[in-house]
């Protein structure tokens, strides 16, 4: 996709829909308006803003289906269930990019409608367009992360006398535009101090304008992080200036940008397959007692009942599972499950996959991949096979709501299911993130009031609590209740003891050299972004974390024999539009200005996508650690 026009929708029908304000949790009843909705010709600006928030979708179905799995696998956070193949670095298409366009349509219409109001009404409404700015910056930043130049400043303006051929803004221009938009929002909200009229039509912050100002100011930290390898001095100045802003940063759990469109919203209707956690990441989180493990990944199927089922049928358990099982032998020599060894439930229900390519063809790794579907299974009395997974996959219910979860048990047991139709909550920006970013910048020389250790400790704790909060709102399996048929099952709900235990571990303490401390901070950013794969990828790309040879969270060669054969793309491919496209010349000129290959056999090869980078991507190679 290269053109706004290609995705341009009929704004008349869109605005009629937006006037209806169709949201379970944030509706103004038309009966109260004393109007017939079929006769409305002028959109209600408050309802338009609700629709604008609805268009804010940093992780929609197409992104998860086409792009996010690639990025997570490339930075060794996840591994496909069947293992990495020798095509792991090959990508042909993505659904990521131009996520901001629909949001632009509503933001531009809101601004236009405000301009038509009389002075008294304009004074009440004129703050609303400013609330659109941080959402626009958030999405356009992610669009630019993998493509570079984007249509933004002139985009979606044809309806208001603008051009049908919007220019491509370069990344340097975009960074300036983003900062300007954020500054305008912060200045208006902090100086004008408008009185909110949105209320629950703002389903994110419920009309709390101080939190919108914090959100805008905190986004500057994301911008600075992307500039760190190309203009460190400017990046630090951005952070220093933001720290002096009267807006402040997202600092508490109550400040988190938690996104939920309604009680019955499931984020999207389609299902996706989710990858498993990588072995080194899962082990790192278990060894350092990081409870985010429970919310990012799903418990495996090997509860105590299933383990006993394998014992009863004298079938082998994966060795990594059995090493955590305490059992006795009965009079016939049969194993009888007694308890889980330390660290016990729920930690012993999480195991990851190795990252190396083609391991599913190596018999030595059959207990990870079961390529013949003969290991991870039990049999019913009639011979029917029931399959189980010992591996921890990404928690699908943390991505998409309204899922049915079936608790694992042995064949013949009536299935117990979690079918409750809860809406979906997404943690899109948080106090955990702002603290973790400030920990990095404090180490890099920013003038900030607290120590890097204070920011790191607060960042990790708030990240954990933020993930726990949305896990509760999403009612993840095992959160509210344990499995009734398994007396050894434990809840994944966060406990204070878990928080305190976690923070005692050395990986959360900045007691080493500058390089060692930076690695620890980057690892925590990496973990925080596990449910936001675009930011996960950007963090790994700019930091070189995970790092080869690390004693904490090591980067592993995808092929230990061939070494760096598997070049990992640094951006997504672009392709030439049809020559009949009215944006053809503009698009090609934007590609050529960035030295992008866009046609022929090489436009999407790993070597092309690794060497032809977006403007700000001057970071280290993957696995090489922070740039010196």
Coordinates of C-alpha atoms in Angstrom, one line a residue:
X1 CA 0.0 0.0 0.0
X2 CA 1.4 3.4 -1.0
X3 CA -1.6 5.7 -1.4
X4 CA -4.0 7.4 0.8
X5 CA -6.5 7.4 -2.1
X6 CA -6.3 3.6 -2.2
X7 CA -7.7 3.3 1.3
X8 CA -9.9 6.4 1.3
X9 CA -13.4 5.6 2.6
X10 CA -16.6 7.5 2.0
X11 CA -16.5 10.1 4.7
X12 CA -20.2 10.8 4.5
X13 CA -21.1 7.3 5.6
X14 CA -18.3 7.2 8.1
X15 CA -19.5 10.4 9.8
X16 CA -23.1 9.3 9.9
X17 CA -21.9 6.1 11.7
X18 CA -19.7 8.1 14.1
X19 CA -22.6 10.3 14.9
X20 CA -24.3 7.3 16.4
X21 CA -21.6 6.7 19.0
X22 CA -22.2 3.0 19.0
X23 CA -20.3 1.8 22.1
X24 CA -21.5 -0.2 25.0
X25 CA -19.5 1.6 27.6
X26 CA -19.7 5.2 26.3
X27 CA -23.1 6.0 24.7
X28 CA -25.1 9.2 25.0
X29 CA -28.7 8.0 24.4
X30 CA -30.4 9.5 21.4
X31 CA -33.6 9.7 23.4
X32 CA -31.8 12.2 25.7
X33 CA -30.9 14.3 22.6
X34 CA -34.5 14.5 21.5
X35 CA -33.4 13.8 17.9
X36 CA -34.2 11.2 15.3
X37 CA -30.8 9.7 14.4
X38 CA -32.0 9.2 10.8
X39 CA -32.2 13.0 10.4
X40 CA -28.8 13.9 11.7
X41 CA -26.7 15.7 9.1
X42 CA -24.1 17.4 11.2
X43 CA -21.9 15.1 13.2
X44 CA -21.5 15.4 17.0
X45 CA -17.9 16.3 17.6
X46 CA -17.9 14.3 20.9
X47 CA -19.0 11.2 19.0
X48 CA -16.5 11.8 16.3
X49 CA -13.8 11.8 19.0
X50 CA -15.0 8.4 20.2
X51 CA -14.8 7.1 16.7
X52 CA -11.3 8.6 16.4
X53 CA -10.3 6.6 19.5
X54 CA -11.8 3.5 18.0
X55 CA -9.6 4.0 14.9
X56 CA -6.5 4.1 17.1
X57 CA -5.4 0.5 16.6
X58 CA -1.7 -0.1 17.1
X59 CA -2.1 -3.9 17.0
X60 CA -4.9 -5.0 14.7
X61 CA -5.5 -8.4 13.1
X62 CA -3.4 -7.7 10.0
X63 CA -0.4 -6.6 12.0
X64 CA -0.5 -9.7 14.2
X65 CA -1.1 -12.0 11.2
X66 CA 1.4 -10.6 8.8
X67 CA 4.1 -8.6 10.6
X68 CA 4.3 -9.0 14.4
X69 CA 5.3 -12.7 14.4
X70 CA 8.1 -12.0 12.0
X71 CA 9.5 -9.3 14.3
X72 CA 9.1 -11.3 17.4
X73 CA 10.9 -14.3 15.9
X74 CA 13.7 -12.2 14.4
X75 CA 14.6 -10.8 17.8
X76 CA 14.4 -14.3 19.4
X77 CA 11.4 -13.5 21.7
X78 CA 9.3 -16.2 20.1
X79 CA 9.7 -19.3 17.9
X80 CA 7.1 -20.8 15.5
X81 CA 5.4 -23.9 17.0
X82 CA 7.1 -26.0 14.4
X83 CA 10.5 -24.4 14.9
X84 CA 12.4 -21.9 12.8
X85 CA 12.9 -22.9 9.2
X86 CA 15.7 -21.9 6.8
X87 CA 13.2 -19.3 5.5
X88 CA 12.9 -17.5 8.9
X89 CA 14.4 -14.2 7.5
X90 CA 12.4 -14.2 4.2
X91 CA 9.3 -12.0 4.1
X92 CA 7.0 -11.3 1.2
X93 CA 4.2 -9.1 2.5
X94 CA 3.0 -7.5 5.7
X95 CA -0.1 -5.9 7.0
X96 CA 1.8 -3.3 8.9
X97 CA 1.8 0.3 7.8
X98 CA -0.6 3.1 7.1
X99 CA -2.4 2.3 10.4
X100 CA -2.6 6.1 11.0
X101 CA -4.7 6.9 7.9
X102 CA -8.1 6.1 9.3
X103 CA -7.3 8.0 12.5
X104 CA -6.2 11.0 10.3
X105 CA -9.6 11.1 8.6
X106 CA -11.4 11.5 11.9
X107 CA -8.8 13.9 13.4
X108 CA -9.0 16.1 10.3
X109 CA -12.8 16.1 10.4
X110 CA -12.9 17.0 14.1
X111 CA -10.7 20.0 13.4
X112 CA -12.8 21.0 10.5
X113 CA -16.1 20.7 12.4
X114 CA -14.7 22.7 15.3
X115 CA -13.7 25.5 12.8
X116 CA -17.4 25.8 11.8
X117 CA -18.7 26.4 15.3
X118 CA -19.6 29.8 16.7
X119 CA -17.2 31.4 19.1
X120 CA -18.9 30.1 22.3
X121 CA -19.1 26.5 21.1
X122 CA -15.7 26.7 19.6
X123 CA -14.3 27.7 22.9
X124 CA -15.8 24.6 24.5
X125 CA -14.6 22.2 21.7
X126 CA -11.3 23.5 20.5
X127 CA -9.2 21.4 22.9
X128 CA -10.6 18.1 21.3
X129 CA -8.4 18.2 18.2
X130 CA -5.4 18.5 20.4
X131 CA -6.2 15.1 22.1
X132 CA -6.0 13.5 18.6
X133 CA -2.3 14.6 18.3
X134 CA -0.7 12.0 20.6
X135 CA -2.6 9.2 19.1
X136 CA -1.6 10.4 15.6
X137 CA 2.1 10.6 16.7
X138 CA 1.9 7.1 18.3
X139 CA 0.6 5.4 15.1
X140 CA 2.6 7.4 12.5
X141 CA 5.7 6.6 14.5
X142 CA 5.0 2.9 14.2
X143 CA 4.2 3.3 10.5
X144 CA 7.6 5.0 9.9
X145 CA 9.5 2.5 12.0
X146 CA 9.5 -0.1 9.3
X147 CA 9.1 2.0 6.1
X148 CA 10.8 5.4 6.7
X149 CA 9.1 8.3 4.8
X150 CA 5.4 8.4 5.2
X151 CA 2.5 10.5 3.9
X152 CA 1.4 12.4 6.9
X153 CA 1.3 16.2 6.9
X154 CA -0.8 16.5 3.8
X155 CA -2.6 13.1 4.0
X156 CA -6.4 12.8 4.2
X157 CA -6.9 16.5 3.4
X158 CA -8.6 16.3 0.0
X159 CA -12.0 16.8 1.5
X160 CA -10.9 20.1 3.0
X161 CA -9.3 21.6 -0.1
X162 CA -6.0 19.7 0.2
X163 CA -4.2 17.6 -2.4
X164 CA -5.0 14.2 -3.7
X165 CA -1.3 13.7 -4.1
X166 CA 0.0 14.2 -0.5
X167 CA 3.8 14.3 -0.2
X168 CA 5.9 11.8 1.6
X169 CA 7.4 13.4 4.7
X170 CA 10.9 12.2 5.4
X171 CA 11.8 10.8 8.8
X172 CA 13.7 13.9 9.9
X173 CA 10.6 15.9 8.9
X174 CA 8.3 13.5 10.7
X175 CA 10.3 13.7 14.0
X176 CA 10.0 17.5 13.8
X177 CA 6.3 17.3 13.1
X178 CA 5.6 14.8 15.9
X179 CA 7.5 17.0 18.5
X180 CA 5.6 20.1 17.3
X181 CA 2.2 18.3 17.6
X182 CA 3.0 17.0 21.1
X183 CA 4.2 20.5 22.2
X184 CA 1.1 22.1 20.9
X185 CA -1.1 19.6 22.8
X186 CA 0.9 20.0 26.0
X187 CA 0.9 23.7 25.8
X188 CA -2.8 24.0 25.2
X189 CA -3.8 21.6 27.9
X190 CA -1.5 22.9 30.6
X191 CA -1.9 26.6 29.9
X192 CA -5.5 26.9 28.7
X193 CA -6.7 24.3 31.2
X194 CA -10.0 23.6 29.3
X195 CA -13.0 22.1 30.9
X196 CA -13.7 18.6 29.5
X197 CA -17.0 18.0 27.7
X198 CA -16.2 14.4 26.5
X199 CA -16.7 12.5 29.7
X200 CA -17.2 8.8 28.9
X201 CA -17.1 9.5 25.2
X202 CA -13.4 9.4 25.8
X203 CA -13.2 5.8 26.7
X204 CA -9.5 5.8 27.5
X205 CA -9.0 8.5 30.0
X206 CA -12.7 9.4 30.7
X207 CA -12.0 13.1 30.0
X208 CA -9.1 13.4 32.4
X209 CA -7.1 16.0 30.4
X210 CA -4.1 16.0 32.8
X211 CA -3.6 12.3 31.8
X212 CA -3.8 13.3 28.1
X213 CA -1.0 15.9 28.7
X214 CA 1.1 13.2 30.4
X215 CA 0.5 10.8 27.5
X216 CA 1.7 13.5 25.0
X217 CA 4.7 14.4 27.1
X218 CA 5.7 10.8 27.7
X219 CA 5.6 10.0 23.9
X220 CA 8.6 12.3 23.6
X221 CA 10.6 9.5 25.4
X222 CA 9.7 7.1 22.5
X223 CA 10.9 9.7 20.0
X224 CA 14.1 10.3 21.8
X225 CA 14.7 6.5 22.0
X226 CA 14.5 6.3 18.2
X227 CA 17.0 9.2 17.8
X228 CA 19.6 7.9 20.2
X229 CA 21.9 6.3 17.6
X230 CA 21.7 9.0 15.1
X231 CA 21.6 12.2 17.2
X232 CA 22.3 11.4 20.9
X233 CA 22.7 15.0 21.8
X234 CA 19.2 15.9 20.5
X235 CA 17.7 12.8 22.1
X236 CA 19.0 13.7 25.5
X237 CA 17.8 17.3 25.1
X238 CA 14.3 16.1 24.2
X239 CA 14.3 14.0 27.4
X240 CA 15.7 16.9 29.5
X241 CA 13.1 19.3 28.2
X242 CA 10.2 16.8 28.7
X243 CA 11.3 16.3 32.3
X244 CA 10.8 20.0 32.9
X245 CA 7.3 20.1 31.4
X246 CA 4.4 20.9 33.7
X247 CA 2.5 18.0 32.1
X248 CA 4.7 15.4 33.8
X249 CA 5.0 11.8 32.7
X250 CA 2.9 8.7 33.1
X251 CA 4.0 7.8 36.7
X252 CA 1.4 5.5 38.2
X253 CA -0.8 2.5 37.3
X254 CA -3.7 4.9 37.1
X255 CA -1.9 6.9 34.3
X256 CA -1.6 3.8 32.0
X257 CA -3.2 4.1 28.6
X258 CA -5.5 1.0 28.8
X259 CA -7.6 0.5 25.8
X260 CA -11.1 -1.0 25.8
X261 CA -13.8 -0.2 23.3
X262 CA -16.7 -2.0 25.1
X263 CA -17.8 -4.9 27.1
X264 CA -18.4 -7.1 24.1
X265 CA -15.4 -5.9 22.0
X266 CA -13.0 -8.7 21.2
X267 CA -10.4 -6.6 19.3
X268 CA -11.1 -8.3 16.0
X269 CA -13.2 -11.3 14.7
X270 CA -10.5 -13.4 13.1
X271 CA -8.2 -15.8 14.9
X272 CA -4.5 -16.0 14.5
X273 CA -1.9 -18.7 15.4
X274 CA 0.5 -17.5 18.1
X275 CA 4.2 -18.5 18.4
X276 CA 5.9 -20.0 21.5
X277 CA 8.3 -18.2 23.8
X278 CA 12.0 -18.8 23.1
X279 CA 13.8 -21.1 25.4
X280 CA 16.3 -18.5 26.6
X281 CA 13.7 -15.9 27.3
X282 CA 11.3 -18.2 29.2
X283 CA 14.3 -19.5 31.2
X284 CA 15.4 -15.9 32.0
X285 CA 12.0 -14.9 33.2
X286 CA 11.6 -18.0 35.4
X287 CA 15.1 -17.8 36.8
X288 CA 14.5 -14.2 37.8
X289 CA 11.0 -14.7 38.9
X290 CA 9.4 -12.3 36.5
X291 CA 5.6 -12.6 36.8
X292 CA 5.0 -11.0 33.4
X293 CA 5.7 -14.5 32.2
X294 CA 2.2 -15.5 33.3
X295 CA 0.4 -12.8 31.3
X296 CA 2.5 -12.8 28.1
X297 CA 2.6 -16.6 27.8
X298 CA 0.0 -19.3 28.4
X299 CA 0.4 -22.2 30.8
X300 CA 1.2 -25.4 29.0
X301 CA -1.1 -28.4 29.1
X302 CA 1.0 -30.5 31.4
X303 CA -0.8 -30.0 34.7
X304 CA -0.6 -32.6 37.5
X305 CA -3.5 -34.6 36.1
X306 CA -2.0 -34.8 32.6
X307 CA 1.4 -35.7 34.1
X308 CA -0.3 -38.6 36.0
X309 CA -2.0 -39.6 32.8
X310 CA 1.4 -40.0 31.2
X311 CA 2.6 -42.0 34.2
X312 CA -0.5 -44.2 34.1
X313 CA -0.1 -45.0 30.4
X314 CA 3.7 -45.4 30.9
X315 CA 4.4 -42.8 28.3
X316 CA 7.5 -40.7 28.5
X317 CA 7.3 -37.0 29.6
X318 CA 9.6 -34.4 28.0
X319 CA 12.7 -34.4 30.1
X320 CA 12.4 -30.7 30.9
X321 CA 8.9 -31.4 32.4
X322 CA 9.8 -34.5 34.3
X323 CA 12.8 -32.8 36.0
X324 CA 10.3 -30.6 37.8
X325 CA 8.0 -33.5 39.0
X326 CA 8.3 -35.1 42.4
X327 CA 6.8 -38.5 42.4
X328 CA 6.7 -41.8 44.3
X329 CA 6.5 -45.4 43.1
X330 CA 3.5 -47.6 44.1
X331 CA 3.7 -51.3 44.8
X332 CA 3.7 -52.1 41.1
X333 CA 6.5 -49.7 40.3
X334 CA 4.2 -47.1 38.7
X335 CA 5.0 -43.5 39.1
X336 CA 2.6 -41.5 41.2
X337 CA 2.6 -37.7 41.0
X338 CA 3.3 -36.2 44.5
X339 CA 4.1 -32.6 44.0
X340 CA 5.9 -30.0 41.8
X341 CA 9.5 -29.3 42.7
X342 CA 10.7 -25.7 43.3
X343 CA 9.8 -23.2 42.1
X344 CA 6.4 -24.9 41.8
X345 CA 3.2 -23.8 40.2
X346 CA 2.7 -21.7 38.1
X347 CA 6.4 -21.4 37.1
X348 CA 6.8 -25.1 36.2
X349 CA 4.1 -24.8 33.5
X350 CA 6.3 -22.7 31.2
X351 CA 8.9 -24.0 28.7
X352 CA 10.2 -22.4 25.6
X353 CA 11.5 -23.5 22.2
X354 CA 15.1 -23.3 21.0
X355 CA 15.7 -20.7 18.2
X356 CA 18.1 -22.6 15.9
X357 CA 16.8 -23.4 12.4
X358 CA 15.7 -26.9 11.3
X359 CA 15.8 -28.4 14.8
X360 CA 12.5 -30.0 14.1
X361 CA 14.4 -32.3 11.7
X362 CA 16.9 -33.3 14.4
X363 CA 15.7 -36.4 16.4
X364 CA 17.5 -35.0 19.4
X365 CA 14.9 -32.3 19.7
X366 CA 11.8 -34.4 19.2
X367 CA 10.7 -33.7 22.8
X368 CA 10.3 -30.0 21.8
X369 CA 8.7 -30.4 18.4
X370 CA 7.1 -33.9 18.2
X371 CA 7.3 -33.9 14.4
X372 CA 5.5 -37.2 14.1
X373 CA 2.7 -36.3 16.6
X374 CA 3.5 -39.4 18.6
X375 CA 5.0 -38.0 21.9
X376 CA 2.7 -35.3 23.2
X377 CA -0.4 -37.5 23.4
X378 CA -2.5 -39.8 25.5
X379 CA -5.1 -42.3 24.4
X380 CA -8.7 -42.9 25.4
X381 CA -10.1 -46.3 26.0
X382 CA -11.4 -46.4 22.4
X383 CA -7.9 -45.6 21.1
X384 CA -8.7 -42.0 20.2
X385 CA -5.6 -39.8 20.5
X386 CA -5.6 -36.6 22.6
X387 CA -2.7 -34.2 22.1
X388 CA -1.1 -31.9 24.6
X389 CA 1.6 -29.2 24.4
X390 CA 4.4 -28.9 26.9
X391 CA 5.4 -25.5 25.5
X392 CA 4.3 -22.1 26.5
X393 CA 2.7 -20.2 23.7
X394 CA 2.0 -16.5 23.6
X395 CA -1.2 -15.9 25.5
X396 CA -3.8 -15.4 22.8
X397 CA -6.4 -13.9 25.2
X398 CA -3.9 -11.1 26.0
X399 CA -4.2 -10.1 22.3
X400 CA -7.8 -10.8 21.6
X401 CA -10.8 -11.2 23.9
X402 CA -13.9 -13.5 23.8
X403 CA -11.9 -16.6 23.5
X404 CA -13.0 -20.0 24.8
X405 CA -10.3 -21.8 26.8
X406 CA -10.5 -25.6 27.6
X407 CA -8.6 -26.7 30.7
X408 CA -6.4 -29.7 29.9
X409 CA -7.1 -33.0 31.4
X410 CA -6.8 -36.7 30.6
X411 CA -9.0 -38.5 28.0
X412 CA -12.4 -39.3 29.3
X413 CA -12.8 -36.3 31.6
X414 CA -15.6 -34.0 30.7
X415 CA -14.0 -30.7 29.5
X416 CA -14.1 -27.7 31.7
X417 CA -14.1 -24.5 29.7
X418 CA -13.7 -20.8 30.3
X419 CA -16.4 -19.2 28.1
X420 CA -17.1 -15.9 29.8
X421 CA -17.5 -13.2 27.1
X422 CA -15.3 -10.5 28.5
X423 CA -14.2 -7.6 26.3
X424 CA -10.5 -7.0 25.5
X425 CA -8.2 -4.6 27.3
X426 CA -4.9 -3.6 25.8
X427 CA -1.9 -1.9 27.6
X428 CA -0.7 0.5 24.9
X429 CA 1.4 2.9 27.0
X430 CA 2.3 2.8 30.6
X431 CA 4.2 4.2 33.6
X432 CA 6.4 1.1 33.5
X433 CA 7.6 2.1 30.0
X434 CA 8.3 5.8 30.9
X435 CA 10.4 4.7 33.9
X436 CA 12.4 2.1 31.9
X437 CA 13.1 4.7 29.2
X438 CA 14.3 7.2 31.8
X439 CA 16.5 4.6 33.3
X440 CA 18.3 4.3 29.9
X441 CA 18.6 8.1 29.4
X442 CA 19.8 8.6 33.0
X443 CA 22.7 6.2 32.2
X444 CA 23.3 8.0 28.9
X445 CA 23.7 11.4 30.7
X446 CA 20.3 13.0 30.8
X447 CA 19.6 15.4 33.6
X448 CA 16.8 13.7 35.5
X449 CA 15.9 14.0 39.2
X450 CA 16.2 10.3 40.2
X451 CA 18.9 7.7 39.8
X452 CA 18.9 5.1 37.0
X453 CA 18.4 2.5 39.7
X454 CA 15.3 4.2 41.0
X455 CA 13.8 4.5 37.4
X456 CA 14.7 0.8 36.7
X457 CA 13.1 -0.5 39.9
X458 CA 10.0 1.6 39.4
X459 CA 9.8 0.6 35.8
X460 CA 10.0 -3.1 36.3
X461 CA 7.5 -3.0 39.2
X462 CA 5.0 -0.8 37.3
X463 CA 5.4 -2.9 34.2
X464 CA 4.6 -6.1 36.2
X465 CA 1.6 -4.4 37.9
X466 CA 0.4 -3.0 34.6
X467 CA 0.4 -6.4 32.9
X468 CA -1.3 -7.9 36.0
X469 CA -3.9 -5.2 35.8
X470 CA -4.9 -5.9 32.2
X471 CA -4.7 -9.7 32.8
X472 CA -7.3 -9.2 35.5
X473 CA -9.5 -7.1 33.2
X474 CA -9.1 -9.6 30.5
X475 CA -9.9 -12.5 32.9
X476 CA -7.1 -14.6 31.6
X477 CA -7.4 -18.4 32.2
X478 CA -6.1 -19.2 35.7
X479 CA -6.3 -15.6 36.9
X480 CA -9.7 -15.5 38.6
X481 CA -9.9 -19.2 39.5
X482 CA -7.6 -22.2 39.3
X483 CA -8.6 -25.5 37.5
X484 CA -11.1 -27.1 39.8
X485 CA -10.0 -30.7 39.0
X486 CA -6.3 -30.0 39.8
X487 CA -5.5 -29.5 43.4
X488 CA -1.9 -28.5 42.6
X489 CA -2.9 -25.7 40.2
X490 CA -2.1 -22.2 41.2
X491 CA -3.5 -18.8 40.2
X492 CA -1.4 -16.5 38.0
X493 CA -2.8 -13.4 39.8
X494 CA 0.1 -11.3 41.1
X495 CA 1.0 -11.4 44.8
X496 CA 3.0 -8.9 46.7
X497 CA 5.4 -11.6 47.7
X498 CA 6.1 -12.2 44.0
X499 CA 6.9 -8.5 43.4
X500 CA 9.3 -8.4 46.3
X501 CA 11.0 -11.7 45.4
X502 CA 11.5 -10.5 41.9
X503 CA 13.2 -7.3 42.9
X504 CA 15.8 -9.1 45.0
X505 CA 17.4 -10.6 41.9
X506 CA 20.7 -9.2 40.5
X507 CA 19.4 -8.6 37.0
X508 CA 17.3 -5.7 38.4
X509 CA 20.3 -4.1 40.2
X510 CA 22.6 -1.6 38.4
X511 CA 25.8 -2.6 40.1
X512 CA 28.1 -3.1 37.1
X513 CA 29.8 -1.1 34.4
X514 CA 28.0 1.3 32.1
X515 CA 27.7 -1.4 29.5
X516 CA 26.5 -4.0 32.0
X517 CA 23.9 -1.6 33.4
X518 CA 22.6 -0.6 29.9
X519 CA 22.2 -4.3 29.0
X520 CA 20.1 -4.8 32.1
X521 CA 17.9 -1.8 31.3
X522 CA 17.5 -2.8 27.7
X523 CA 16.5 -6.4 28.7
X524 CA 13.7 -5.0 30.8
X525 CA 12.5 -2.7 28.0
X526 CA 12.6 -5.8 25.7
X527 CA 10.4 -7.8 28.1
X528 CA 8.0 -4.9 28.6
X529 CA 7.4 -4.7 24.9
X530 CA 6.7 -8.4 24.4
X531 CA 3.1 -7.7 23.7
X532 CA 3.9 -4.8 21.4
X533 CA 6.1 -6.4 18.8
X534 CA 6.8 -3.2 16.8
X535 CA 8.3 -1.6 19.9
X536 CA 10.0 -4.9 20.8
X537 CA 11.7 -5.0 17.4
X538 CA 12.7 -1.3 17.5
X539 CA 14.2 -1.8 20.9
X540 CA 16.2 -4.8 19.9
X541 CA 17.2 -3.1 16.6
X542 CA 18.6 0.0 18.3
X543 CA 20.2 -1.7 21.3
X544 CA 21.5 -5.0 19.9
X545 CA 19.8 -6.8 22.8
X546 CA 19.7 -9.8 23.3
X547 CA 23.4 -9.9 23.0
X548 CA 25.7 -12.7 21.9
X549 CA 27.8 -14.0 24.7
X550 CA 25.6 -12.5 27.4
X551 CA 25.5 -14.2 30.7
X552 CA 22.0 -12.8 31.3
X553 CA 19.9 -13.2 28.1
X554 CA 22.0 -14.4 25.3
X555 CA 21.4 -14.0 21.5
X556 CA 21.8 -17.4 19.9
X557 CA 23.0 -18.0 16.3
X558 CA 20.2 -19.2 14.2
X559 CA 22.7 -21.6 12.6
X560 CA 25.7 -22.2 14.9
X561 CA 27.7 -23.7 12.1
X562 CA 27.0 -21.1 9.4
X563 CA 27.1 -18.2 11.9
X564 CA 25.7 -15.0 10.4
X565 CA 24.2 -16.6 7.3
X566 CA 20.8 -15.5 8.4
X567 CA 20.8 -11.8 7.9
X568 CA 17.7 -10.3 9.6
X569 CA 15.7 -7.6 7.9
X570 CA 15.9 -4.2 9.5
X571 CA 12.7 -2.9 7.7
X572 CA 9.8 -4.3 5.7
X573 CA 9.8 -4.5 1.9
X574 CA 8.2 -1.8 -0.3
X575 CA 7.0 -2.5 -3.9
X576 CA 6.2 -0.2 -6.8
X577 CA 2.6 0.8 -7.2
X578 CA 0.8 0.4 -10.6
X579 CA 1.9 2.9 -13.1
X580 CA -1.8 4.0 -13.4
X581 CA -1.7 5.0 -9.7
X582 CA -1.9 8.8 -9.4
X583 CA 0.7 8.6 -6.6
X584 CA 3.1 6.5 -8.7
X585 CA 5.7 9.3 -9.3
X586 CA 5.5 10.6 -5.7
X587 CA 5.9 7.1 -4.3
X588 CA 8.8 6.1 -6.5
X589 CA 10.6 9.3 -5.7
X590 CA 10.2 8.7 -1.9
X591 CA 11.7 5.2 -2.3
X592 CA 14.6 6.4 -4.4
X593 CA 15.3 9.2 -2.0
X594 CA 15.8 6.5 0.7
X595 CA 17.8 4.3 -1.6
X596 CA 15.2 1.6 -1.4
X597 CA 15.0 -1.2 -3.9
X598 CA 11.3 -1.6 -4.8
X599 CA 11.1 -3.9 -7.8
X600 CA 12.9 -6.9 -9.4
X601 CA 14.2 -9.9 -7.6
X602 CA 16.0 -8.1 -4.8
X603 CA 13.4 -5.8 -3.3
X604 CA 12.5 -8.2 -0.5
X605 CA 15.7 -10.2 0.0
X606 CA 17.1 -10.4 3.5
X607 CA 20.3 -8.7 2.4
X608 CA 18.4 -5.8 0.9
X609 CA 16.2 -5.3 3.9
X610 CA 19.2 -5.5 6.2
X611 CA 21.4 -3.0 4.4
X612 CA 18.8 -0.5 3.2
X613 CA 17.7 0.9 6.5
X614 CA 15.3 3.7 7.6
X615 CA 16.9 7.0 8.3
X616 CA 17.2 6.7 12.1
X617 CA 18.3 3.1 12.1
X618 CA 22.1 3.5 12.8
X619 CA 22.1 0.9 15.6
X620 CA 24.3 -2.1 16.1
X621 CA 23.8 -5.4 14.2
X622 CA 21.4 -7.8 15.9
X623 CA 23.0 -9.5 18.8
X624 CA 26.0 -7.1 19.1
X625 CA 24.9 -5.2 22.1
X626 CA 24.6 -1.4 22.6
X627 CA 26.4 0.8 20.2
X628 CA 29.7 2.2 21.7

